[in-house]
Each structure stands twice: as C-alpha cells, then as structure tokens.
Amino acid sequence: MLSRLLLALVFGFAVAAPAAHIVIMAVEEPDNYDAVNSMRSFAERELRPLGHRVTLVEGDKPVKHHFAGLVEALRDADLLVLFSRRRFLPEEQMAAVRAHLNAGRPLLGIRTANHAFIPRPKDVVDPGLTIWPEFTREVLGGENTGYETQGLPYTVATAPGATASPLLAGVDPARLRGYQSLYRVLPLASDAVPLLIGTAGEGATSPPQPVAWTRAYGPKRARIFYTSLGAPEDLQIPDARRLLVNAVAWTLAR
C-alpha cells in the first residue's frame, strides 16, 4: 500500500491505473537476454508490490513455440507484456494475442518483441504454427532492420519534445545506457511518439534510433509502448525499471 501511495504522489497519473491482471509472455533462450529471469524479477520487485496480479507465461515448455496457458491467461488480461523472439504460435494462441489487441487492450513490448513473430529466411515454420511478420510495423509501429554496431553499448537521451512526458517522470536519461546493440527501427509509424533516442558510438553508420515510443493500434486504439532496452544490464538500472513501471501505468490508464 505504501509503495502505491508513494508512486501516486510522485507520478500523479499512476493513481489512475488500478491494480490489474498483467500477463507477461517471455521465452528463455541464449539470444533473448535472460528475458524470463528479468521479467520474473520485474514482477516481484515492481509490479506485485503495486497490487498487480501477474501471470508469467513462459514459452517452449514443454514444446518450442508453444506458450502453455496463454489463451486462458489472456481471457481476462488487462495488459500483455511481450518479451519473446522468433516464436511462431499455434493458431489458437496467436488468435488470443490478436483478440487482446483488437479489443483495445494494451501491449508493452520489450526489446526482442520487435521480431517476436518474424521467421528468419532460413527458418522452416511448421504448418501447424502461425507467423505474424507485419506485427512489428502494424502493432509496434517500427521496423526490424538489424543492429547498429552489433554488440556495442549506446547512449540514451530524451527525444525532442518528450521532456514533459509523464512516461519519463523520475527517469534521468543520462543514467540510462543500452548495453547490447542499438536496434535499427526507423522509420516509425506516423502516429508514434518517440520518448528516448539512442546514439551508437564510433563506427555507427546510421542515424540515432528511437529506443522508446508510444502509439495506438487498431480501431479501438489499444495503447502500445515499446522499448528496445532490455538486456539484463539495462534492467539493472533503476531508471530503466522506472521507465517500465511508468509504461505499465500509462498503458493501463483509460
């Protein structure tokens, strides 16, 4: 209760987001930045103390590309958090994700969510599974065109015009740092609102890239927040976790 009160006092808008059912969809694999452990920690340290009910749906258990319990969890989910890469879902599970969004319910995407459902050219997709390669552009409102200076860190700054955004309340971009490659995401959708910009160091060949933004999806205007921050080292930074807490409150506010 005290944590919720303090958050409301500091962020104001957060009081408009009551306790909710948050479903986190994550998968553990070598290229997915320890997503399951990061999301489990985030739920325990940041979400449950605010009164949220959190369901962590872990993929590939027991079968790759399956998220057991996802359909049931999404039936009453207020928010879907997506931190998964290149998983191709059984039709019923993908339909549940689409239904969540089409109902106007929000989504918060973290890092590899920008290629959550996109196969690589060499991937062979089982006929019983579904892909959604347009998800990145249609839902998140960005692109997935690789890395800038792969494996190298990048600095983060406030996007022009975003200084007063409630999503950045309590967040000092100077304390943020991307530790694992700057994603190339430009161009953003025309209705996307950039919050943070990342700049790679020596060797960069493309312009600075947005690393956090918001937009709305579909006729019912589902609130969408995405950040390409998400490496384990990123999420150890208190300001990065505060950004995600703010994003949860923003997505849940109606």
PDB file of N, CA, C and O in Angstrom, residues 1-10 49-51:
ATOM      1  N   MET A   1       0.833  -1.208   0.000  1.00  0.00           N
ATOM      2  CA  MET A   1       0.000   0.000   0.000  1.00  0.00           C
ATOM      3  C   MET A   1       0.862   1.250   0.000  1.00  0.00           C
ATOM      4  O   MET A   1       0.603   2.199  -0.732  1.00  0.00           O
ATOM      5  N   LEU A   2       1.915   1.263   0.829  1.00  0.00           N
ATOM      6  CA  LEU A   2       2.796   2.421   0.876  1.00  0.00           C
ATOM      7  C   LEU A   2       3.457   2.651  -0.469  1.00  0.00           C
ATOM      8  O   LEU A   2       3.569   3.793  -0.927  1.00  0.00           O
ATOM      9  N   SER A   3       3.894   1.562  -1.131  1.00  0.00           N
ATOM     10  CA  SER A   3       4.533   1.717  -2.440  1.00  0.00           C
ATOM     11  C   SER A   3       3.579   2.357  -3.438  1.00  0.00           C
ATOM     12  O   SER A   3       3.958   3.230  -4.210  1.00  0.00           O
ATOM     13  N   ARG A   4       2.331   1.937  -3.423  1.00  0.00           N
ATOM     14  CA  ARG A   4       1.356   2.503  -4.346  1.00  0.00           C
ATOM     15  C   ARG A   4       1.101   3.969  -4.035  1.00  0.00           C
ATOM     16  O   ARG A   4       0.961   4.797  -4.935  1.00  0.00           O
ATOM     17  N   LEU A   5       1.039   4.307  -2.756  1.00  0.00           N
ATOM     18  CA  LEU A   5       0.804   5.698  -2.373  1.00  0.00           C
ATOM     19  C   LEU A   5       1.964   6.580  -2.818  1.00  0.00           C
ATOM     20  O   LEU A   5       1.763   7.654  -3.374  1.00  0.00           O
ATOM     21  N   LEU A   6       3.194   6.102  -2.575  1.00  0.00           N
ATOM     22  CA  LEU A   6       4.351   6.885  -2.984  1.00  0.00           C
ATOM     23  C   LEU A   6       4.370   7.071  -4.489  1.00  0.00           C
ATOM     24  O   LEU A   6       4.685   8.154  -4.998  1.00  0.00           O
ATOM     25  N   LEU A   7       4.047   6.025  -5.232  1.00  0.00           N
ATOM     26  CA  LEU A   7       4.028   6.148  -6.683  1.00  0.00           C
ATOM     27  C   LEU A   7       2.992   7.174  -7.125  1.00  0.00           C
ATOM     28  O   LEU A   7       3.241   7.992  -8.007  1.00  0.00           O
ATOM     29  N   ALA A   8       1.835   7.120  -6.510  1.00  0.00           N
ATOM     30  CA  ALA A   8       0.787   8.073  -6.874  1.00  0.00           C
ATOM     31  C   ALA A   8       1.222   9.499  -6.582  1.00  0.00           C
ATOM     32  O   ALA A   8       0.970  10.415  -7.363  1.00  0.00           O
ATOM     33  N   LEU A   9       1.890   9.702  -5.451  1.00  0.00           N
ATOM     34  CA  LEU A   9       2.338  11.046  -5.092  1.00  0.00           C
ATOM     35  C   LEU A   9       3.388  11.567  -6.057  1.00  0.00           C
ATOM     36  O   LEU A   9       3.394  12.736  -6.435  1.00  0.00           O
ATOM     37  N   VAL A  10       4.273  10.675  -6.478  1.00  0.00           N
ATOM     38  CA  VAL A  10       5.368  11.104  -7.350  1.00  0.00           C
ATOM     39  C   VAL A  10       4.902  11.273  -8.781  1.00  0.00           C
ATOM     40  O   VAL A  10       5.254  12.218  -9.469  1.00  0.00           O
ATOM     41  N   PRO A  49       4.208  -5.519  -5.850  1.00  0.00           N
ATOM     42  CA  PRO A  49       4.071  -4.573  -4.738  1.00  0.00           C
ATOM     43  C   PRO A  49       3.061  -3.465  -5.003  1.00  0.00           C
ATOM     44  O   PRO A  49       2.562  -2.842  -4.068  1.00  0.00           O
ATOM     45  N   LEU A  50       2.731  -3.210  -6.276  1.00  0.00           N
ATOM     46  CA  LEU A  50       1.716  -2.215  -6.611  1.00  0.00           C
ATOM     47  C   LEU A  50       0.308  -2.797  -6.616  1.00  0.00           C
ATOM     48  O   LEU A  50      -0.657  -2.097  -6.916  1.00  0.00           O
ATOM     49  N   GLY A  51       0.197  -4.078  -6.307  1.00  0.00           N
ATOM     50  CA  GLY A  51      -1.113  -4.713  -6.252  1.00  0.00           C
ATOM     51  C   GLY A  51      -1.519  -5.440  -7.510  1.00  0.00           C
ATOM     52  O   GLY A  51      -2.604  -6.020  -7.567  1.00  0.00           O
TER      53      GLY A  51
END
